[in-house]
Amino acid sequence: MPKFLSTLLLLFLYTIICQAQQTPYFKDVTTQAGITFKHENGKTDHKHIIETMGSGVVFFDYDGDDDSDLYFVNSGTNPDKNIRNPDIKKHFENALYRNDGNGRFTDVTGESRTGDTGYGMAASAADIDNDGDSDLYVANYGQDTLYLNNGDGTFTDITKQAGIDNTQWSIAAVYLDYDLDGDLDIFVVNYLVYDLSMPVTKYKGVIGYGHPRSYEGTTDVLYRNNGDGTFTNVAESAGLENPSEGRGMGAVAFDYNHDKYPDIYITNDTSRNFLYHNNGDGTFTDESLFLGVGYDENGTAEGSMGVDSGDYDRDGLIDLIIANSEKATLYKLERPEKDNIYFTDSTVTSGLQQPTLPYVGFSPLFIDYDNDGYLDIFSANGHPQDVIEILTDHETYGQQDQLFHNNGYQTYTEVSEQLGDYRNEELVGRASAFSDYDNDGDIDIVIMNSNQRAILLQNEGVSKNNWLRIKLIGSQTNRDGIGSKVIVKSVGIEYIAEVKSGSGYASGSDIRLSFGLGKAKTVDSIIVEWQRGIRQELNKIEINQTLKIKEPIKHTTGM
């Protein structure tokens, strides 16, 4: 081949490679997917602090057709305004979108009867009665709502008869089986004591949203599932009340010490964070100071927002990522000896501190967006103060979201350009959740923005790595398998994940477990450690599929 032709060929190949590297992984498909939801916060000249907090979103399969539907939480009109209920429902209700399985969604709020009109903050979905379909908890500023899934596409509001009486300012809700009795309990995070009659807050003579330290904290709620359709708040007897320090913004339930009892990590806004160790006797003990996750490495109580858990360094231990008002915090779980467990602040060494410092992070997610087997990080960002650009010359209200690629050496590199063109908009990010909504093997993301449109990002799957998705179906353990762990072994590598409810900020992601396998051609074995004690093993599993695993009634080594 002539030399000039060889050179042209090399240039051509180089151009193709560069273009492939520059092609974003994610594409904004909100409009073509049929999603028209826009968050409304009912903003007023008074600037009530509730107006700036945004609200959450949940990916869950409400109709049992094996694809993820979407539930959007709306805040709505100022609760103090006298607006007729029909008008509230028309403009401010929450929305349920059914996944039609063809890349599009249909708004089924009316027929499903899930259009809650409270001043909404968060939602979470799980099967509270073990009947095979997902129920829905909505956290509000004011009375919360619990919807029971009827199994026919409709829901029934069972709030009152179920004993759900939380009227505080709730901002997150997660499901867990804290007492290992086989049904799901509900932990609700409450934020501040705030009343609409409180005076305005001014900064340099300008009315703005109040600082969280200007208000008292409040207690959280643990609803024990009584197994008969009712719940009892046992937070006080369980040792989960700390109103003097509690300004809760997020929570994740995970078993950090592998004793099968779920522990609870709570992020607090400008107060130290809590890590409640489950003692296994119905009580919890806050071990945050002893384990090193109450403050950052400088001993600072951060303005913490959302939180997620996952094994980012593939050492078999569950780590934490927290979004804060200045920088993210990455806590790595260490276990040098069996009974010696602690966390180390790995934010600086991981490369996350500098790129996250200019932003106010709200909703962090551990996701393996390229299926290479390592958990990457997504963060929805946005400032809580809408007059910040008047008060400072270096901060903005709208902020760009961020994506960080896991390099596989306990370090991250920012690759936010992979999120696509939507980042050119001035968006005020709040909540986010993930799922493979189109069942093509890669993780997609939904984002909620304050008083702006929601965004659905479809993963274009540029890497073409292999994957495996696992859905657990409990029999003695709760039906969703929440609290159970799955270990996937492939080509000498182990991946561990725990089924959990709630992630990010005020939201819930798909509870199916997704494992990126890189170029692996097979899975050697899968080990399921069911929360109630059964250990189940499957061997020689085909890749690139969604696998349903049912919990056996008695111990077995296969299916």
PDB file of N, CA, C and O in Angstrom, residues 144-173:
ATOM      1  N   ASP A 144     -48.117  12.846  55.427  1.00  0.00           N
ATOM      2  CA  ASP A 144     -47.634  11.911  54.415  1.00  0.00           C
ATOM      3  C   ASP A 144     -48.779  11.054  53.896  1.00  0.00           C
ATOM      4  O   ASP A 144     -49.869  11.011  54.494  1.00  0.00           O
ATOM      5  N   THR A 145     -48.521  10.332  52.798  1.00  0.00           N
ATOM      6  CA  THR A 145     -49.550   9.485  52.181  1.00  0.00           C
ATOM      7  C   THR A 145     -48.971   8.108  51.885  1.00  0.00           C
ATOM      8  O   THR A 145     -47.843   7.990  51.391  1.00  0.00           O
ATOM      9  N   LEU A 146     -49.753   7.062  52.166  1.00  0.00           N
ATOM     10  CA  LEU A 146     -49.365   5.697  51.829  1.00  0.00           C
ATOM     11  C   LEU A 146     -50.405   5.116  50.879  1.00  0.00           C
ATOM     12  O   LEU A 146     -51.599   5.057  51.203  1.00  0.00           O
ATOM     13  N   TYR A 147     -49.940   4.690  49.696  1.00  0.00           N
ATOM     14  CA  TYR A 147     -50.816   4.090  48.692  1.00  0.00           C
ATOM     15  C   TYR A 147     -50.569   2.585  48.629  1.00  0.00           C
ATOM     16  O   TYR A 147     -49.436   2.133  48.479  1.00  0.00           O
ATOM     17  N   LEU A 148     -51.647   1.821  48.699  1.00  0.00           N
ATOM     18  CA  LEU A 148     -51.573   0.373  48.538  1.00  0.00           C
ATOM     19  C   LEU A 148     -51.886   0.016  47.095  1.00  0.00           C
ATOM     20  O   LEU A 148     -52.904   0.445  46.539  1.00  0.00           O
ATOM     21  N   ASN A 149     -51.027  -0.777  46.479  1.00  0.00           N
ATOM     22  CA  ASN A 149     -51.221  -1.212  45.102  1.00  0.00           C
ATOM     23  C   ASN A 149     -52.267  -2.332  45.077  1.00  0.00           C
ATOM     24  O   ASN A 149     -52.114  -3.359  45.724  1.00  0.00           O
ATOM     25  N   ASN A 150     -53.340  -2.113  44.314  1.00  0.00           N
ATOM     26  CA  ASN A 150     -54.429  -3.090  44.237  1.00  0.00           C
ATOM     27  C   ASN A 150     -54.156  -4.222  43.261  1.00  0.00           C
ATOM     28  O   ASN A 150     -54.940  -5.175  43.173  1.00  0.00           O
ATOM     29  N   GLY A 151     -53.075  -4.114  42.497  1.00  0.00           N
ATOM     30  CA  GLY A 151     -52.722  -5.175  41.551  1.00  0.00           C
ATOM     31  C   GLY A 151     -53.469  -5.121  40.240  1.00  0.00           C
ATOM     32  O   GLY A 151     -53.300  -6.015  39.396  1.00  0.00           O
ATOM     33  N   ASP A 152     -54.288  -4.090  40.031  1.00  0.00           N
ATOM     34  CA  ASP A 152     -55.062  -3.969  38.795  1.00  0.00           C
ATOM     35  C   ASP A 152     -54.807  -2.638  38.095  1.00  0.00           C
ATOM     36  O   ASP A 152     -55.613  -2.191  37.282  1.00  0.00           O
ATOM     37  N   GLY A 153     -53.687  -2.002  38.439  1.00  0.00           N
ATOM     38  CA  GLY A 153     -53.370  -0.708  37.854  1.00  0.00           C
ATOM     39  C   GLY A 153     -53.836   0.462  38.679  1.00  0.00           C
ATOM     40  O   GLY A 153     -53.609   1.619  38.301  1.00  0.00           O
ATOM     41  N   THR A 154     -54.499   0.191  39.807  1.00  0.00           N
ATOM     42  CA  THR A 154     -54.985   1.262  40.677  1.00  0.00           C
ATOM     43  C   THR A 154     -54.377   1.126  42.069  1.00  0.00           C
ATOM     44  O   THR A 154     -53.892   0.062  42.459  1.00  0.00           O
ATOM     45  N   PHE A 155     -54.423   2.237  42.807  1.00  0.00           N
ATOM     46  CA  PHE A 155     -53.931   2.284  44.178  1.00  0.00           C
ATOM     47  C   PHE A 155     -55.039   2.797  45.099  1.00  0.00           C
ATOM     48  O   PHE A 155     -55.930   3.526  44.665  1.00  0.00           O
ATOM     49  N   THR A 156     -54.950   2.416  46.366  1.00  0.00           N
ATOM     50  CA  THR A 156     -55.879   2.905  47.383  1.00  0.00           C
ATOM     51  C   THR A 156     -55.108   3.648  48.467  1.00  0.00           C
ATOM     52  O   THR A 156     -54.087   3.140  48.963  1.00  0.00           O
ATOM     53  N   ASP A 157     -55.568   4.831  48.809  1.00  0.00           N
ATOM     54  CA  ASP A 157     -54.957   5.605  49.879  1.00  0.00           C
ATOM     55  C   ASP A 157     -55.347   4.966  51.213  1.00  0.00           C
ATOM     56  O   ASP A 157     -56.504   5.003  51.628  1.00  0.00           O
ATOM     57  N   ILE A 158     -54.357   4.352  51.899  1.00  0.00           N
ATOM     58  CA  ILE A 158     -54.635   3.675  53.168  1.00  0.00           C
ATOM     59  C   ILE A 158     -53.949   4.391  54.331  1.00  0.00           C
ATOM     60  O   ILE A 158     -53.731   3.812  55.396  1.00  0.00           O
ATOM     61  N   THR A 159     -53.619   5.655  54.139  1.00  0.00           N
ATOM     62  CA  THR A 159     -52.846   6.403  55.127  1.00  0.00           C
ATOM     63  C   THR A 159     -53.452   6.317  56.525  1.00  0.00           C
ATOM     64  O   THR A 159     -52.765   5.950  57.495  1.00  0.00           O
ATOM     65  N   LYS A 160     -54.712   6.646  56.630  1.00  0.00           N
ATOM     66  CA  LYS A 160     -55.342   6.725  57.946  1.00  0.00           C
ATOM     67  C   LYS A 160     -55.456   5.358  58.597  1.00  0.00           C
ATOM     68  O   LYS A 160     -55.057   5.171  59.760  1.00  0.00           O
ATOM     69  N   GLN A 161     -56.004   4.378  57.875  1.00  0.00           N
ATOM     70  CA  GLN A 161     -56.205   3.063  58.491  1.00  0.00           C
ATOM     71  C   GLN A 161     -54.894   2.337  58.761  1.00  0.00           C
ATOM     72  O   GLN A 161     -54.819   1.461  59.634  1.00  0.00           O
ATOM     73  N   ALA A 162     -53.829   2.715  58.025  1.00  0.00           N
ATOM     74  CA  ALA A 162     -52.527   2.084  58.246  1.00  0.00           C
ATOM     75  C   ALA A 162     -51.792   2.694  59.432  1.00  0.00           C
ATOM     76  O   ALA A 162     -50.766   2.151  59.864  1.00  0.00           O
ATOM     77  N   GLY A 163     -52.267   3.818  59.942  1.00  0.00           N
ATOM     78  CA  GLY A 163     -51.619   4.453  61.087  1.00  0.00           C
ATOM     79  C   GLY A 163     -50.463   5.360  60.711  1.00  0.00           C
ATOM     80  O   GLY A 163     -49.614   5.674  61.559  1.00  0.00           O
ATOM     81  N   ILE A 164     -50.425   5.801  59.475  1.00  0.00           N
ATOM     82  CA  ILE A 164     -49.371   6.731  59.039  1.00  0.00           C
ATOM     83  C   ILE A 164     -49.798   8.137  59.449  1.00  0.00           C
ATOM     84  O   ILE A 164     -50.680   8.737  58.842  1.00  0.00           O
ATOM     85  N   ASP A 165     -49.161   8.647  60.493  1.00  0.00           N
ATOM     86  CA  ASP A 165     -49.608   9.906  61.082  1.00  0.00           C
ATOM     87  C   ASP A 165     -48.507  10.969  61.101  1.00  0.00           C
ATOM     88  O   ASP A 165     -48.575  11.921  61.887  1.00  0.00           O
ATOM     89  N   ASN A 166     -47.516  10.847  60.250  1.00  0.00           N
ATOM     90  CA  ASN A 166     -46.429  11.816  60.239  1.00  0.00           C
ATOM     91  C   ASN A 166     -46.866  13.097  59.553  1.00  0.00           C
ATOM     92  O   ASN A 166     -47.135  13.112  58.351  1.00  0.00           O
ATOM     93  N   THR A 167     -46.941  14.186  60.317  1.00  0.00           N
ATOM     94  CA  THR A 167     -47.335  15.491  59.777  1.00  0.00           C
ATOM     95  C   THR A 167     -46.175  16.485  59.819  1.00  0.00           C
ATOM     96  O   THR A 167     -46.379  17.672  59.590  1.00  0.00           O
ATOM     97  N   GLN A 168     -44.984  15.979  60.142  1.00  0.00           N
ATOM     98  CA  GLN A 168     -43.829  16.863  60.141  1.00  0.00           C
ATOM     99  C   GLN A 168     -43.362  17.090  58.702  1.00  0.00           C
ATOM    100  O   GLN A 168     -43.938  16.569  57.754  1.00  0.00           O
ATOM    101  N   TRP A 169     -42.288  17.848  58.555  1.00  0.00           N
ATOM    102  CA  TRP A 169     -41.732  18.109  57.231  1.00  0.00           C
ATOM    103  C   TRP A 169     -40.841  16.940  56.862  1.00  0.00           C
ATOM    104  O   TRP A 169     -39.664  16.909  57.165  1.00  0.00           O
ATOM    105  N   SER A 170     -41.407  15.934  56.194  1.00  0.00           N
ATOM    106  CA  SER A 170     -40.624  14.761  55.794  1.00  0.00           C
ATOM    107  C   SER A 170     -39.998  14.999  54.431  1.00  0.00           C
ATOM    108  O   SER A 170     -40.597  15.625  53.554  1.00  0.00           O
ATOM    109  N   ILE A 171     -38.798  14.445  54.257  1.00  0.00           N
ATOM    110  CA  ILE A 171     -38.038  14.762  53.051  1.00  0.00           C
ATOM    111  C   ILE A 171     -37.414  13.528  52.407  1.00  0.00           C
ATOM    112  O   ILE A 171     -36.812  13.603  51.343  1.00  0.00           O
ATOM    113  N   ALA A 172     -37.583  12.363  53.035  1.00  0.00           N
ATOM    114  CA  ALA A 172     -37.092  11.105  52.459  1.00  0.00           C
ATOM    115  C   ALA A 172     -37.776   9.950  53.167  1.00  0.00           C
ATOM    116  O   ALA A 172     -38.186  10.066  54.324  1.00  0.00           O
ATOM    117  N   ALA A 173     -37.891   8.820  52.464  1.00  0.00           N
ATOM    118  CA  ALA A 173     -38.475   7.609  53.050  1.00  0.00           C
ATOM    119  C   ALA A 173     -37.799   6.399  52.427  1.00  0.00           C
ATOM    120  O   ALA A 173     -37.602   6.353  51.207  1.00  0.00           O
TER     121      ALA A 173
END
